[in-house]
Each structure stands twice: as C-alpha cells, then as structure tokens.
Amino acid sequence: MSKGDKLTNHLALSMLGECGIAAIWRLNVAAADADRSGHPCAAAVILQIAEAAEEAWLRAEGARSLLCCSKSS
C-alpha cells in the first residue's frame, strides 16, 4: 500500500467515524461540485476518498453480518 493510499484510507475512516455513512454521500456531492466548478483533479481525489469510505463501510457491514450469523447458529 502506497503512502497516498494510506492517507486516503485514513481520511476515509476519519470521515466515517465523524459522520457515519453520510460521509460517503457528502464526499460524492463534493466531488461532483469540484468537477462542475472546473477542478477535475480535486474531484478525482475526493472520489477516491469516497470510494475508500464505501469499501470500509461495506467491509464493516460484512463483518457485522458474519457476527450475527455466527451467534444465531
């Protein structure tokens, strides 16, 4: 994992911790706003953070799902 990837993941996890799943929506909106206002590089970076946040959220949901299934068995 590169230093940039680590920073992206750290930012994504921090935002999830602060805002919950709403962070993913807010990041996507911010990326669209940046792109519309003529900042495609900023939009791409924000979108990378949004995608990292979504992946982390889905991993956490999968882990919770596995915990629920193992408890009921």
PDB file of C-alpha atoms in Angstrom:
ATOM      1  CA  MET A   1       0.000   0.000   0.000  1.00  0.00           C
ATOM      2  CA  SER A   2       1.458   3.351  -1.005  1.00  0.00           C
ATOM      3  CA  LYS A   3       1.702   6.367   1.255  1.00  0.00           C
ATOM      4  CA  GLY A   4      -1.101   8.024  -0.754  1.00  0.00           C
ATOM      5  CA  ASP A   5      -3.342   5.001  -0.277  1.00  0.00           C
ATOM      6  CA  LYS A   6      -2.700   5.041   3.459  1.00  0.00           C
ATOM      7  CA  LEU A   7      -3.613   8.721   3.643  1.00  0.00           C
ATOM      8  CA  THR A   8      -6.751   8.154   1.564  1.00  0.00           C
ATOM      9  CA  ASN A   9      -7.842   5.294   3.832  1.00  0.00           C
ATOM     10  CA  HIS A  10      -7.057   7.299   6.958  1.00  0.00           C
ATOM     11  CA  LEU A  11      -9.139  10.230   5.715  1.00  0.00           C
ATOM     12  CA  ALA A  12     -11.981   7.910   4.718  1.00  0.00           C
ATOM     13  CA  LEU A  13     -12.040   6.198   8.120  1.00  0.00           C
ATOM     14  CA  SER A  14     -11.837   9.523   9.947  1.00  0.00           C
ATOM     15  CA  MET A  15     -14.781  10.878   7.990  1.00  0.00           C
ATOM     16  CA  LEU A  16     -16.801   7.710   8.576  1.00  0.00           C
ATOM     17  CA  GLY A  17     -16.078   7.974  12.284  1.00  0.00           C
ATOM     18  CA  GLU A  18     -17.168  11.597  12.312  1.00  0.00           C
ATOM     19  CA  CYS A  19     -20.219  11.492  10.024  1.00  0.00           C
ATOM     20  CA  GLY A  20     -21.125   7.835   9.581  1.00  0.00           C
ATOM     21  CA  ILE A  21     -22.460   6.670   6.251  1.00  0.00           C
ATOM     22  CA  ALA A  22     -23.441  10.258   5.390  1.00  0.00           C
ATOM     23  CA  ALA A  23     -19.740  10.893   4.742  1.00  0.00           C
ATOM     24  CA  ILE A  24     -19.934   8.788   1.586  1.00  0.00           C
ATOM     25  CA  TRP A  25     -22.802  10.851   0.205  1.00  0.00           C
ATOM     26  CA  ARG A  26     -21.154  14.153   1.172  1.00  0.00           C
ATOM     27  CA  LEU A  27     -17.882  13.166  -0.461  1.00  0.00           C
ATOM     28  CA  ASN A  28     -19.640  12.207  -3.695  1.00  0.00           C
ATOM     29  CA  VAL A  29     -21.508  15.531  -3.721  1.00  0.00           C
ATOM     30  CA  ALA A  30     -18.252  17.397  -3.055  1.00  0.00           C
ATOM     31  CA  ALA A  31     -16.565  15.539  -5.924  1.00  0.00           C
ATOM     32  CA  ALA A  32     -19.390  16.469  -8.291  1.00  0.00           C
ATOM     33  CA  ASP A  33     -19.231  20.104  -7.173  1.00  0.00           C
ATOM     34  CA  ALA A  34     -15.457  20.197  -7.690  1.00  0.00           C
ATOM     35  CA  ASP A  35     -15.799  18.722 -11.164  1.00  0.00           C
ATOM     36  CA  ARG A  36     -18.571  21.141 -12.159  1.00  0.00           C
ATOM     37  CA  SER A  37     -16.538  24.098 -10.938  1.00  0.00           C
ATOM     38  CA  GLY A  38     -13.578  23.156 -13.112  1.00  0.00           C
ATOM     39  CA  HIS A  39     -11.410  21.207 -10.667  1.00  0.00           C
ATOM     40  CA  PRO A  40     -11.263  17.687 -12.123  1.00  0.00           C
ATOM     41  CA  CYS A  41      -8.098  16.678 -10.211  1.00  0.00           C
ATOM     42  CA  ALA A  42      -9.648  17.658  -6.886  1.00  0.00           C
ATOM     43  CA  ALA A  43     -12.821  15.817  -7.883  1.00  0.00           C
ATOM     44  CA  ALA A  44     -10.820  12.662  -8.615  1.00  0.00           C
ATOM     45  CA  VAL A  45      -9.069  12.785  -5.235  1.00  0.00           C
ATOM     46  CA  ILE A  46     -12.333  13.366  -3.353  1.00  0.00           C
ATOM     47  CA  LEU A  47     -13.892  10.493  -5.266  1.00  0.00           C
ATOM     48  CA  GLN A  48     -11.013   8.206  -4.238  1.00  0.00           C
ATOM     49  CA  ILE A  49     -11.708   9.063  -0.603  1.00  0.00           C
ATOM     50  CA  ALA A  50     -15.429   8.404  -1.127  1.00  0.00           C
ATOM     51  CA  GLU A  51     -14.668   5.011  -2.651  1.00  0.00           C
ATOM     52  CA  ALA A  52     -12.310   4.106   0.204  1.00  0.00           C
ATOM     53  CA  ALA A  53     -15.021   5.102   2.695  1.00  0.00           C
ATOM     54  CA  GLU A  54     -17.596   2.990   0.897  1.00  0.00           C
ATOM     55  CA  GLU A  55     -15.271  -0.016   0.811  1.00  0.00           C
ATOM     56  CA  ALA A  56     -14.577   0.355   4.548  1.00  0.00           C
ATOM     57  CA  TRP A  57     -18.286   0.673   5.276  1.00  0.00           C
ATOM     58  CA  LEU A  58     -19.082  -2.451   3.259  1.00  0.00           C
ATOM     59  CA  ARG A  59     -16.301  -4.411   4.992  1.00  0.00           C
ATOM     60  CA  ALA A  60     -17.686  -3.366   8.369  1.00  0.00           C
ATOM     61  CA  GLU A  61     -21.216  -4.340   7.345  1.00  0.00           C
ATOM     62  CA  GLY A  62     -19.964  -7.727   6.160  1.00  0.00           C
ATOM     63  CA  ALA A  63     -18.169  -8.294   9.458  1.00  0.00           C
ATOM     64  CA  ARG A  64     -21.329  -7.400  11.388  1.00  0.00           C
ATOM     65  CA  SER A  65     -23.329  -9.748   9.204  1.00  0.00           C
ATOM     66  CA  LEU A  66     -20.912 -12.593   9.877  1.00  0.00           C
ATOM     67  CA  LEU A  67     -21.103 -11.928  13.628  1.00  0.00           C
ATOM     68  CA  CYS A  68     -24.895 -12.012  13.563  1.00  0.00           C
ATOM     69  CA  CYS A  69     -24.951 -15.289  11.633  1.00  0.00           C
ATOM     70  CA  SER A  70     -22.419 -16.990  13.903  1.00  0.00           C
ATOM     71  CA  LYS A  71     -24.344 -16.015  17.054  1.00  0.00           C
ATOM     72  CA  SER A  72     -27.604 -17.495  15.784  1.00  0.00           C
ATOM     73  CA  SER A  73     -26.023 -20.847  14.892  1.00  0.00           C
TER      74      SER A  73
END
